[in-house]
Each structure stands twice: as C-alpha cells, then as structure tokens.
Amino acid sequence: MRRSIVLRFLVLATLVAGLSARALRAGPWIETARLVRAGGMAGDEFAPTVAIDGDVAVVGTFSGSVFAVVFLHSGGSWVQAAELVPSDGPFAEGLAHSVGISGDTIVVGAPDATVGDLAMEGKAYVFVRPSGGWAGTLSESAQLGNFSLADSTGPDSFGISVSISGTTIVAGGHTSLGNGGLAFVFTMPDAGWSGAISPSAILYPPGGGFAGASVGISGDVVVAGAPAANAGDGEAYVWVKPSSGWSDILEESADLLPTSPFPGGEFGHAVAIDGTTAVVTSPFAQYTNSDNEDTRVAYLFERPSTGWAGTLSETARLVPTAGKLNWPDAFFGQSLSTAGGTVVVGTPGLRVFAFSGNDGGAFIFQKPPSGWSGDVGEQAKILRVDDSARQSLLGQSVSISGSTILLGAPFENVDGNALEGAAHVFEPGLNPTVTASFSPGGVLTYQPSTLSLTVTNPNTTGFIWNLTIGTPTFPANLFIAETPDASTTCGGFFDFGSTAGDDQLLLEGGGVPFPAGGTCTVSASVSSGTSGSYTTAALPVSCDQGCDGVGSGPATLLVRLRLTQIRFLVEGPVRVAPGVPVEFTFQVDPLRESPVAPTGEVVVSDSAGHSCRSDVSVSGEGSCTLTFGAPGNYRVRAEYLGNLSFGSSTSPPKVVQVGGG
C-alpha cells in the first residue's frame, strides 16, 4: 500500500553536499528547470527527497523498484541520466526516505528494508559513479546496515535519514534500541564502497536514545536531531571525530538547545551543518517577532572558539516574515539545507493560492555582513504560482549546492497526472529592468504624450511570475487621457484605475509567467492643461517570484504653454472727436487647434497712458473702452496676459485719430 507523506511525522534527510565556500549574493531566485522522471505516472510521488552536488542531482522516488533518479546538468539543461535500483529489490513502495550525494558517491536510505528476519530494520545503499558515468540502470556498490549490532531488535528504521561528506556517511535509525534512536557512522574501507558494511561508530545521545530522526555531516562533525526528546520539545547533538577516528560507541560532544524551548516544538526535526555552522529546525515552535507578530523560527549555532562542547544555545534565530507564512501550519523547517552562509528552509505547508494549502515553498536566509546574531529575517522567499503548484508540497525536501537550490514537490500534478511529483531547480537571477519614458518628451498643454513602461526579464533562463508594476500617483495636474495601449508580451492583463482620487497605472501578470529574455511595454496617453515639468515617481515593481526590491527611475515630461494671437475686431483706422469713448473689441485665438479657448485678461493701452482691462470670454472674445481727451494720433495695442495653459501675445497696433477735422 502506498505510503502518503504526512508532514508532521515523516522526517526527510538533511542533505549537505557539494557545499560552496562562497555566500550567495542577494537578489531574486529564478526557477530554471523542472525535473520529472521519464515515464512517470500518476501517484508516483516523485521527489519526496532530493540532493544536489554541483552538476549532479539525485531525486528519490516512492515507486518501489527504483530508489532514485540521477539528473545531470549539461549544456545549460538538466537531463535524466540514470536510475538507481537496489540489487535485492523490488521492495514495497515507500522505501527511499532519504538521499545524499558527495562527489561521485550517492547514498539512499531505505528504513523499511528487511534485514535477515527483522522487518523494517532498514539499511542504506551506496552507489558509486561508474567509469562510464551516471548512465542507464545502476545497482548499488555497497549496502550499509546495523548488521553486527547484537542487540538489534527491529524495527530500527535505519536509513530514515542519511548524509554524506567525502568518504564518510552518517545514517540515522530513529527507532533503534526500542524507539530510542541512534546515529551510525560509516567510513569508506580501503577497498572502497563494496559489499555489506557495518558501522565504524555508533553515536549514542544522552540517556541512550532519541537521536537519528535527522542527521547531517560536514567534514569531521556530525549533528543529529532528536525531535521526540524532552517529551516532544526536542534536542540536537553534535559529535566531533575523535583523534583516533570514528570507532566504537561515542557519546556526544555537545548538546544544542534553544534558549527558550517551545513545548511540543520538535526541535531537531531537521538539521544541517556546513563547516562551523549548524542549523536546527523546530517546525511546531511559535515565535513572537519584534513587531509582536506570531511567526515561526529555526535556530542557528556557530562553533564556539572553544569548540563543540557542553550545552550550547543558538547564535541566531531565523525568523520568517509573519505575513509571508500565509498559513498557520506552514511547516516551516520540514526540510533544511545550508551552504556557504546561505540557509534554505523548506516550508511545504505554505499557502500560495486562495482557499488552498500545502502549496509549499522555501525561505532563504543569508549571513548578514555583521555575522549571525539575534533575529535574522529571510533574504528571499521561493514559491511557484502556476496551477501545477497547487497542493504540491514544494519544499518537502531541499538541497543547496553552490548557487543552486533543489526543491522536491512530491504531490505535484504533472501533465494531468495527479501526485506524479517533480523537483524544481532555482538559481539566483537578475531583477527585471523597468524603464519609464514619455514620447514625445516635450508637448504643449492639452497635447497628449505617451507614457511607456518597458519591462525586460534579463535572465537567459527562468520565468518571472505575476509581475506587478504601479505608479501610486501621477504628479498633480497630469492625468490619464485615454485607455492604455498594452502589448501582450508580458501576459496577464493591464489596467488603469483610480485609488483615493489618484490616477494609478497597474501592470499585472495575472498568473501568466513572464518569459526569460522577454520584453513588453504598456503605455498610456497622458496630458496636462497646465504647463510645467512633470516627473513621475519611481515605479515600484513586485512579483511572486523573480523580483527583489526593484523599480524604474522617474520619467520627466515638459509641458509648454500654447502660443496665442490677439487681434482687434475693428476694421481700419478709428476717427473720433476728443472726449468720445471708443470701444475696442478683440479676439484671442490659439495658434494651433486646442480643445479649449484661452481665458484670462486683456489690457488695451497706448503710450500716452490710456488703458483699460477686460476679461476674455470662453469664446476668446472681449472688449473695453478708452476715452481720449486731447487731439492727436494714438497707437493702441491689446495684450493678452496669458494663463496656466496659454502664453501671452500682443496685437498689431490700431491707430486712433482724435480731432483734426
């Protein structure tokens, strides 16, 4: 009968392999590949556990006859290369609970395997890369087990967790010794990994029990989790290789405990170690962050200057943003991996879709410049938003090597096959570039200009999901003139709306991936009735995956006043007697077609000091009256004073003859 994954109780191995000494740079994380098994079927639950080392990824299966599938990264693509099959199989389904890889060696834990007459005693299988490389169907080179332990009673569940570093393998048996639990160390014999191999050393936790549910190894240091210890509060232990080597029965070198253990938190559910840094999860622990919000927590321990010894408290706490958990049972810390100052915490219970759950994802934490200390928030959150990600348990298993993260999603639907399962490769990517520009960059009042937002995904591989770009407000007096013209390159939908009276431009992905190397432009016609220099605010950019604090620079539009002309409506010269009032009618017109006419004031005057003022009507007309007391010739002009939209102008002179017959 198929064993379904139960998040609370299935402990997947912590895989620390192919570790890079360099820390990953900050930036978005891009999904670059999906790994599925050739010939996969509905219900396979592929990728319950994963491991990666450089260009080699190993993905466990629950398919029975095949333990794991090896994928190679070559020519920019991941391709299936080999299937790992136990020589004494096939077994009942659900055996490959844990996998690990280091260099040319892969280890697979099978805790349900029968050893002799002991059902579910468990063992592990070692696969060594053949001279011809990872290809075809391969059987193990060696089997690891508790073969020589006289008091083995079964079921020990040996292999529930495995980890490998160089020529040393550690395996956990969390029900060994009557449900107490042990960890076992295996060192490669001089003749290499071959035949049936018993442990070089047996690692006993305090009181002789509760270790082995999770294990990790880096160099000469082993860490093991005991989530059932202390009535479910949990504990973790560290063993350092003795000067005499891994041999005999060894007590722990150090105990790891959080400063404030959470009742039932299962501290030790997953563990990982890289160099001098160990990380331990406690997926059921609640934690109150600095904003007084309830969230979750994992614990990071750095080796003291005096070494791994005594009872040690955490150096730092890894605390995800409360709002990003988005599900009370997110299972933050179901899986774990660390390398080069980066910690990846699998969170398969994460809710991504509305009315959903167990969609899954992971949180990435990076060592701050000042070092690990206090509460450290995530550098990024990884998730997937296409329909196949629904309830896929992404992050049920996780492994990191260098700058590549591998996440297992055993419940993923693949091409319509329910629960077929898949693994996903994520790598650091480049943020999208967003440029804003006006065309033309200079216009007259009431003349439209096109504001364009051009978005480019600079990554050669990898999608950006649900891209959203917004200008929260336009500058005052600059407004949207018409419905935008948006390309369909970005997918999704485009919209112009209004929020609290402010014009707002939105470009949203609508669940459609924005492809690698893709460029799209969304544009809208804007205009202003007021002259001035208009600069947009920087445009914030966000997306569900592939963006990290980016935005465009501002764009500036220069709006100039419209030119006008004013003319008198009176034809020919004017002749009047002294003291007789003269009415001067005028017309103000824009020099170019305009949706509105100039308004404001006109001053009619001459050089002798005669003047009058008049408002300009909405039709551009007006009049005012002058009276000349002394005979003579007067040159009268009309000056339109202009307004916020129209420039000033002066009429040709009108000659007025006063008196003189």
XYZ file of C-alpha atoms in Angstrom, residues 19-656:
638
model
C 28.962 22.841 -0.413
C 30.290 26.108 -1.756
C 32.588 28.258 0.307
C 31.136 31.457 -1.075
C 27.972 33.118 0.093
C 25.266 33.718 -2.457
C 24.611 37.273 -3.455
C 21.325 38.923 -2.696
C 18.793 39.009 -5.485
C 15.757 37.245 -6.848
C 15.552 33.484 -7.265
C 14.503 32.150 -10.640
C 13.120 28.700 -11.411
C 15.355 27.385 -14.191
C 14.247 23.750 -14.536
C 11.649 21.172 -13.551
C 12.900 17.614 -13.111
C 10.413 14.809 -13.739
C 11.056 11.107 -14.105
C 10.873 9.700 -17.612
C 7.807 7.506 -17.800
C 6.441 8.943 -14.573
C 2.874 8.078 -13.651
C 0.085 9.419 -11.502
C 0.618 8.599 -7.855
C 4.409 8.127 -8.091
C 5.057 10.887 -5.527
C 8.409 11.531 -7.144
C 10.878 13.788 -5.253
C 9.981 13.141 -1.605
C 13.687 13.724 -1.011
C 16.411 15.410 -3.051
C 20.154 16.095 -3.016
C 22.453 18.075 -5.267
C 26.201 18.419 -5.658
C 27.401 20.668 -8.463
C 26.040 19.435 -11.787
C 24.569 16.212 -10.371
C 21.153 15.979 -8.739
C 19.659 12.859 -7.209
C 15.920 12.654 -6.640
C 14.339 9.934 -4.543
C 11.215 8.052 -5.552
C 8.383 6.186 -3.888
C 7.927 3.919 -6.894
C 9.214 0.712 -5.303
C 11.639 -0.782 -7.805
C 13.610 2.417 -8.398
C 15.271 4.115 -5.449
C 16.314 7.342 -7.087
C 16.896 9.092 -10.394
C 20.114 10.921 -11.286
C 19.986 14.102 -13.362
C 22.994 15.803 -14.941
C 23.348 19.472 -15.821
C 24.942 19.697 -19.225
C 24.814 22.270 -21.980
C 22.589 24.534 -19.919
C 19.911 21.876 -19.346
C 19.123 19.221 -16.768
C 18.645 15.749 -18.276
C 17.809 12.392 -16.726
C 20.920 10.208 -16.800
C 20.443 7.128 -14.606
C 18.067 5.198 -12.388
C 19.345 3.686 -9.153
C 17.893 0.251 -8.438
C 18.647 -1.940 -5.394
C 20.060 -5.348 -6.278
C 17.836 -7.097 -3.707
C 14.646 -5.348 -4.746
C 11.988 -4.669 -5.692
C 10.621 -3.651 -2.305
C 7.340 -2.432 -1.038
C 6.666 1.120 -2.030
C 7.898 3.970 0.118
C 11.475 2.928 0.834
C 13.584 5.844 -0.405
C 13.128 8.164 2.556
C 16.498 9.898 2.289
C 19.239 10.584 -0.240
C 22.633 12.235 -0.105
C 25.423 12.956 -2.551
C 29.059 13.971 -2.271
C 31.247 13.946 -5.340
C 30.917 10.586 -7.098
C 29.028 8.861 -4.284
C 25.291 8.686 -3.653
C 23.669 7.167 -0.587
C 19.995 6.199 -0.351
C 18.272 5.327 2.911
C 15.668 2.542 2.964
C 14.308 2.384 6.524
C 11.590 -0.149 5.660
C 14.005 -2.746 4.283
C 14.070 -6.182 5.897
C 17.415 -7.347 7.282
C 17.513 -11.079 7.967
C 14.249 -11.841 9.691
C 13.803 -8.299 11.007
C 11.144 -6.363 9.138
C 11.643 -2.602 8.863
C 15.139 -2.939 10.256
C 16.352 -0.700 7.438
C 19.579 -0.206 5.572
C 21.253 2.200 3.197
C 22.584 1.702 -0.313
C 25.733 3.293 -1.688
C 26.032 3.969 -5.416
C 29.423 4.913 -6.849
C 29.737 6.618 -10.192
C 30.911 4.071 -12.782
C 33.856 4.801 -15.042
C 31.376 5.432 -17.842
C 29.493 7.976 -15.751
C 25.963 8.111 -14.386
C 24.002 6.349 -17.098
C 21.416 3.628 -17.528
C 20.159 1.436 -14.702
C 22.663 1.087 -11.871
C 22.761 -1.148 -8.796
C 24.474 -0.300 -5.548
C 28.161 -0.805 -4.846
C 27.609 -1.408 -1.134
C 24.932 -1.845 1.492
C 25.182 -0.179 4.889
C 23.386 -1.562 7.888
C 23.348 -2.330 11.543
C 24.374 -5.855 10.586
C 26.668 -6.604 13.513
C 24.717 -4.973 16.332
C 23.910 -7.898 18.619
C 21.016 -6.238 20.391
C 19.224 -5.151 17.249
C 15.587 -5.956 17.752
C 13.867 -4.250 14.833
C 12.228 -2.255 13.632
C 15.159 0.184 13.844
C 14.201 2.262 10.768
C 17.859 2.537 9.921
C 18.268 4.950 6.984
C 15.354 7.204 7.893
C 17.975 9.917 7.466
C 21.343 9.934 5.707
C 24.092 12.433 4.954
C 27.484 12.153 3.304
C 30.662 14.209 3.330
C 33.575 12.921 1.299
C 34.257 9.326 2.346
C 32.114 9.417 5.491
C 28.429 8.590 5.690
C 26.136 9.040 8.676
C 22.748 7.319 8.883
C 20.015 7.632 11.471
C 17.775 4.965 12.919
C 15.184 6.850 14.894
C 13.549 3.738 16.391
C 16.738 1.877 17.241
C 17.010 0.417 20.735
C 13.314 0.252 21.444
C 12.319 3.556 19.841
C 15.237 5.363 21.431
C 17.141 6.160 18.259
C 20.792 6.133 17.235
C 23.048 7.522 14.554
C 25.683 5.427 12.776
C 28.905 6.495 11.089
C 30.411 4.605 8.156
C 33.860 5.289 6.767
C 34.822 4.055 3.335
C 37.035 0.940 3.525
C 40.439 0.947 1.868
C 38.985 -1.189 -0.906
C 36.196 1.327 -1.467
C 32.452 1.046 -1.025
C 31.712 -2.608 -1.650
C 29.677 -5.409 -0.113
C 27.863 -5.289 3.215
C 29.387 -2.748 5.591
C 28.686 -2.340 9.291
C 29.101 0.978 11.104
C 32.515 2.229 12.165
C 30.961 4.064 15.102
C 27.625 4.220 16.869
C 26.585 7.622 18.170
C 24.736 7.496 21.469
C 22.843 10.576 22.632
C 22.379 11.332 26.359
C 20.459 8.580 28.100
C 20.964 6.325 25.104
C 18.082 7.406 22.937
C 16.017 9.723 20.739
C 18.646 10.597 18.101
C 18.738 9.812 14.403
C 15.466 11.280 13.137
C 17.637 13.734 11.212
C 21.378 13.785 10.585
C 23.973 15.933 8.888
C 27.723 15.784 8.421
C 30.379 18.263 7.358
C 33.969 17.144 7.483
C 34.655 15.635 10.905
C 31.483 16.869 12.597
C 28.104 15.121 12.805
C 24.879 16.699 14.021
C 21.768 14.643 14.803
C 18.270 15.731 15.715
C 16.050 14.192 18.356
C 12.627 15.850 17.939
C 10.985 13.355 20.304
C 13.346 14.139 23.183
C 12.125 16.011 26.238
C 8.515 14.988 25.655
C 8.493 16.413 22.144
C 10.271 19.672 22.878
C 13.264 18.205 21.043
C 17.036 18.394 21.200
C 20.034 18.107 18.897
C 23.527 16.756 19.436
C 26.981 17.220 17.960
C 29.720 14.617 17.656
C 33.277 15.543 16.705
C 35.509 12.876 15.191
C 37.939 11.669 17.873
C 41.665 11.811 17.227
C 41.561 8.012 16.981
C 38.898 8.183 14.260
C 35.270 7.130 14.048
C 35.071 3.908 16.058
C 33.264 2.219 18.947
C 30.327 3.767 20.772
C 30.635 7.526 21.164
C 28.853 9.960 23.420
C 28.030 13.403 22.082
C 30.489 16.277 22.198
C 27.824 18.977 22.620
C 24.122 19.388 23.226
C 22.222 22.003 21.213
C 19.186 23.603 22.831
C 17.242 26.773 22.056
C 17.297 29.487 24.693
C 13.544 29.166 25.102
C 12.362 25.691 24.052
C 8.787 25.615 22.801
C 6.608 22.832 24.261
C 6.000 20.283 21.516
C 8.075 22.296 19.049
C 10.034 19.204 17.861
C 13.379 20.970 17.869
C 15.668 18.730 15.833
C 13.066 17.823 13.218
C 15.641 18.704 10.539
C 19.320 19.502 10.926
C 22.116 20.705 8.652
C 25.754 21.580 9.105
C 28.308 23.346 6.925
C 31.760 23.963 8.310
C 31.377 25.651 11.700
C 27.662 26.412 11.328
C 24.832 24.097 12.348
C 21.132 24.778 11.825
C 18.220 23.069 13.568
C 14.516 23.474 12.826
C 11.581 23.344 15.179
C 8.562 23.377 12.844
C 5.921 23.472 15.565
C 7.524 26.203 17.637
C 5.780 29.556 17.675
C 7.832 32.707 17.948
C 6.946 36.359 18.521
C 8.974 38.709 16.346
C 9.992 42.297 17.041
C 6.675 43.521 15.593
C 4.828 41.413 18.167
C 3.592 39.076 15.435
C 3.350 35.325 15.788
C 5.598 33.535 13.326
C 7.926 30.516 13.219
C 11.627 30.070 13.912
C 14.702 27.966 13.164
C 17.914 28.081 15.154
C 21.495 28.604 14.037
C 24.529 27.600 16.080
C 28.114 28.617 15.394
C 31.013 26.650 16.823
C 32.416 28.498 19.841
C 36.099 29.365 19.928
C 36.470 26.562 22.468
C 34.904 24.072 20.069
C 31.719 21.992 20.096
C 31.423 21.180 23.796
C 28.889 21.367 26.609
C 25.344 22.687 26.264
C 25.117 25.416 23.644
C 22.407 27.970 22.908
C 21.690 29.421 19.486
C 23.812 32.158 17.950
C 20.949 33.461 15.818
C 17.313 32.777 15.119
C 15.990 32.537 11.557
C 12.609 34.242 11.630
C 10.384 34.404 8.530
C 8.201 37.438 7.964
C 4.876 36.620 9.596
C 2.775 37.730 6.640
C 4.760 35.616 4.204
C 3.981 32.372 6.027
C 0.343 32.787 4.969
C -0.806 29.598 6.650
C -0.932 28.585 10.307
C 0.532 25.142 9.533
C 3.200 26.183 7.050
C 5.628 23.530 8.407
C 8.491 25.976 8.369
C 11.526 23.710 8.760
C 10.164 20.432 7.436
C 13.398 20.282 5.426
C 16.667 22.132 5.619
C 19.986 22.648 3.833
C 22.879 25.064 4.233
C 25.998 26.022 2.302
C 28.387 28.960 2.208
C 26.478 31.266 4.525
C 23.087 30.517 2.979
C 20.334 28.561 4.728
C 17.299 27.217 2.874
C 14.303 26.241 4.993
C 11.660 24.125 3.272
C 8.080 25.131 4.062
C 5.774 22.642 2.295
C 2.622 23.752 4.116
C 2.862 27.265 2.716
C -0.358 28.538 1.187
C 0.141 30.266 -2.168
C -3.338 30.029 -3.664
C -6.565 31.259 -2.134
C -8.573 28.543 -0.396
C -5.626 26.193 -0.774
C -2.916 24.805 1.454
C 0.230 22.703 1.270
C 1.241 24.514 -1.924
C 4.673 24.931 -0.436
C 7.852 26.879 -0.895
C 11.034 27.779 0.937
C 12.677 30.674 2.744
C 16.271 31.717 2.095
C 18.400 33.269 4.821
C 21.849 34.724 4.270
C 24.575 35.546 6.728
C 24.468 39.289 7.443
C 27.652 41.336 6.895
C 27.933 41.722 10.652
C 27.604 37.956 11.183
C 24.918 35.675 12.523
C 23.307 37.258 15.582
C 19.867 37.860 17.043
C 16.799 37.572 14.827
C 17.591 37.310 11.107
C 14.831 37.698 8.526
C 14.669 35.970 5.179
C 16.571 37.283 2.185
C 14.020 35.780 -0.194
C 11.022 33.503 -0.404
C 10.745 30.872 -3.119
C 7.399 29.637 -4.377
C 5.605 28.679 -7.556
C 2.318 30.074 -8.815
C 1.337 28.040 -11.868
C -1.610 25.687 -11.481
C 0.531 22.561 -11.095
C 1.921 24.033 -7.862
C -1.383 23.718 -6.024
C -1.010 21.430 -3.007
C 2.260 20.115 -4.424
C 4.203 20.194 -1.118
C 7.037 22.156 -2.702
C 9.830 22.234 -0.150
C 9.047 18.848 1.378
C 12.743 18.267 0.658
C 15.502 20.741 -0.122
C 19.187 20.755 -1.003
C 21.626 23.520 -1.912
C 24.953 23.324 -3.717
C 26.836 26.466 -4.607
C 24.283 28.804 -6.148
C 21.707 26.144 -6.997
C 18.728 25.144 -4.873
C 16.729 21.976 -5.485
C 13.230 21.604 -4.018
C 11.098 18.482 -4.079
C 7.339 18.640 -4.711
C 6.084 15.018 -4.365
C 2.382 15.855 -4.668
C 2.711 17.901 -7.849
C 0.435 17.186 -10.778
C 2.493 16.678 -13.933
C 0.753 16.984 -17.290
C -2.537 15.985 -15.710
C -1.087 13.096 -13.681
C -2.155 13.620 -10.091
C 0.563 13.216 -7.459
C 3.219 12.287 -10.006
C 5.716 14.600 -8.332
C 8.600 16.743 -9.556
C 11.708 18.524 -8.378
C 12.465 22.160 -9.188
C 15.770 23.934 -9.711
C 16.155 27.539 -8.571
C 19.131 29.780 -9.147
C 19.982 33.419 -8.412
C 18.680 35.601 -11.178
C 18.740 39.175 -12.325
C 15.988 41.573 -11.443
C 13.776 42.746 -14.280
C 14.632 46.152 -15.670
C 11.869 48.708 -15.828
C 12.196 51.971 -17.722
C 9.680 54.778 -17.880
C 9.698 57.329 -20.679
C 7.476 59.971 -22.267
C 7.203 60.266 -26.043
C 7.379 62.998 -27.063
C 9.228 64.300 -24.051
C 8.002 67.844 -24.639
C 4.435 68.835 -25.567
C 2.062 71.773 -25.477
C -0.676 71.994 -22.904
C -3.590 69.677 -23.689
C -1.384 67.815 -26.163
C -1.058 64.103 -25.333
C 2.212 62.320 -24.693
C 2.624 58.566 -24.342
C 3.980 57.307 -21.045
C 5.568 53.909 -21.685
C 6.747 51.349 -19.151
C 9.110 48.843 -20.704
C 9.858 45.699 -18.723
C 12.635 43.267 -19.606
C 13.472 39.929 -17.997
C 17.260 39.845 -18.438
C 17.618 36.210 -17.404
C 18.574 33.776 -20.157
C 16.573 31.090 -18.365
C 13.870 31.316 -15.759
C 10.462 32.898 -15.504
C 9.185 35.814 -13.526
C 5.786 35.135 -12.015
C 2.934 37.603 -11.514
C 4.746 40.804 -12.331
C 3.072 43.950 -10.985
C 4.192 47.482 -11.726
C 2.459 50.505 -10.320
C 2.786 54.272 -10.245
C 0.974 55.069 -6.999
C 0.342 58.655 -8.130
C 0.929 60.847 -11.129
C 2.192 64.385 -10.493
C -0.579 66.897 -9.834
C -2.308 68.185 -12.984
C -1.033 65.289 -15.112
C -3.825 62.885 -15.930
C -4.603 59.814 -17.995
C -6.081 60.893 -21.268
C -7.318 57.639 -22.726
C -7.393 53.859 -22.391
C -3.864 52.404 -22.441
C -2.460 50.501 -25.345
C -0.767 47.449 -23.802
C 1.196 44.722 -25.529
C 0.537 41.071 -24.722
C 4.198 40.068 -24.391
C 4.022 40.073 -20.607
C 0.850 38.006 -20.466
C -1.834 38.700 -17.896
C -3.857 41.866 -18.009
C -3.310 45.598 -17.853
C -5.456 48.179 -16.186
C -5.709 51.866 -15.392
C -7.655 52.750 -12.316
C -8.064 55.299 -9.600
C -7.289 54.903 -5.929
C -8.387 57.546 -3.441
C -8.696 60.014 -6.285
C -5.161 59.436 -7.560
C -4.609 58.091 -11.036
C -2.860 54.756 -10.869
C -1.207 52.646 -13.523
C -1.082 48.914 -12.966
C 0.623 46.185 -14.965
C -0.237 42.806 -13.522
C 0.796 39.313 -14.547
C -2.487 37.596 -13.797
C -0.847 34.202 -13.161
C 0.975 34.100 -16.505
C 4.772 33.653 -16.475
C 6.867 36.423 -17.967
C 9.452 34.544 -20.048
C 13.225 34.717 -19.895
C 14.562 37.359 -22.234
C 11.070 38.738 -22.749
C 10.323 42.422 -23.131
C 6.973 44.118 -23.036
C 5.673 47.635 -22.956
C 2.483 49.039 -21.525
C 1.656 52.614 -22.386
C -0.963 55.250 -21.800
C -1.706 58.673 -23.190
C -1.383 61.431 -20.609
C -1.754 65.186 -20.845
C -1.920 68.352 -18.815
C -3.709 71.648 -19.131
C -1.047 73.304 -17.009
C 2.487 74.000 -18.151
C 5.437 72.760 -16.160
C 7.968 69.981 -15.750
C 6.270 66.758 -14.629
C 8.345 63.965 -13.115
C 6.762 60.639 -12.222
C 7.622 58.857 -9.024
C 9.889 55.802 -9.313
C 7.766 52.840 -10.282
C 7.740 50.029 -7.704
C 7.985 46.510 -9.088
C 6.917 43.336 -7.349
C 6.204 39.757 -8.322
C 5.549 36.423 -6.686
C 8.879 35.092 -7.900
C 11.870 36.672 -9.561
C 11.832 40.243 -8.230
C 13.651 41.686 -5.262
C 13.171 45.331 -4.436
C 13.397 46.808 -7.912
C 11.785 49.706 -9.682
C 12.243 52.103 -12.541
C 13.732 55.534 -12.455
C 11.474 58.556 -12.895
C 10.407 59.953 -16.245
C 10.017 63.673 -16.965
C 7.566 65.386 -19.291
C 7.984 69.062 -20.184
C 4.650 70.753 -20.891
C 4.918 74.152 -22.608
C 2.345 76.915 -22.881
C 0.308 77.071 -26.082
C 1.007 80.086 -28.303
C -1.780 82.588 -28.919
C -2.581 85.550 -31.123
C -4.800 88.528 -30.329
C -6.345 90.901 -32.851
C -8.744 93.822 -32.837
C -12.080 93.204 -34.469
C -12.427 96.847 -35.528
C -11.518 97.346 -39.196
C -9.371 100.269 -40.432
C -8.255 103.370 -38.507
C -10.530 104.912 -35.890
C -11.503 108.625 -36.023
C -13.239 110.223 -33.052
C -13.698 113.640 -31.511
C -11.949 114.411 -28.216
C -13.848 113.083 -25.214
C -15.805 110.487 -27.209
C -15.476 106.924 -25.753
C -14.087 104.267 -28.102
C -14.941 100.559 -27.620
C -12.172 98.190 -28.618
C -13.349 94.625 -29.321
C -10.785 91.842 -29.669
C -10.405 88.119 -30.283
C -7.816 85.794 -28.651
C -7.083 82.553 -30.540
C -4.603 79.685 -30.036
C -2.139 79.322 -32.884
C -2.807 75.559 -33.008
C -6.015 73.608 -32.627
C -6.938 73.313 -28.984
C -9.755 71.604 -27.104
C -10.316 74.813 -25.099
C -10.049 78.536 -25.818
C -7.739 80.947 -23.984
C -9.243 82.721 -20.995
C -7.918 85.373 -18.660
C -7.444 89.132 -19.061
C -6.570 91.576 -21.842
C -5.116 95.067 -21.334
C -5.765 97.660 -24.049
C -3.364 100.650 -23.825
C -1.283 103.241 -25.622
C 1.984 105.012 -24.895
C 0.139 108.093 -23.589
C -1.116 106.250 -20.541
C -4.622 105.399 -21.658
C -5.608 101.828 -20.668
C -8.477 99.544 -19.859
C -8.885 95.864 -18.920
C -11.294 93.171 -19.984
C -11.908 89.519 -19.220
C -11.713 87.071 -22.082
C -14.870 85.038 -22.605
C -14.871 81.289 -23.189
C -15.115 82.049 -26.886
C -11.927 84.138 -26.693
C -13.689 87.476 -27.162
C -13.825 90.649 -25.084
C -13.942 94.437 -25.206
C -13.074 97.514 -23.212
C -13.407 101.290 -23.702
C -10.874 104.142 -23.858
C -11.569 107.901 -23.927
C -9.017 110.312 -25.461
C -9.249 113.965 -24.244
C -6.654 115.656 -26.435
C -6.413 115.704 -30.236
C -3.677 113.627 -31.825
C -2.841 110.221 -33.216
C -2.659 107.326 -30.772
C -1.249 103.813 -31.393
C -3.299 101.368 -29.322
C -2.348 97.730 -28.667
C -4.143 94.846 -26.961
C -2.034 92.493 -24.750
C -3.341 89.084 -23.733
C -1.774 88.322 -20.334
C -1.953 84.506 -20.720
C -2.824 81.850 -18.121
C -1.517 78.429 -16.917
C -2.234 76.905 -20.344
C -1.712 79.700 -22.851
C 1.135 82.118 -23.410
C 0.735 85.874 -23.683
C 0.512 87.738 -27.008
C 0.232 91.334 -28.269
C -1.898 92.575 -31.157
C -0.701 94.717 -34.025
C -1.295 98.440 -33.278
C -4.579 100.158 -34.026
C -4.291 103.862 -34.992
C -6.806 106.199 -33.390
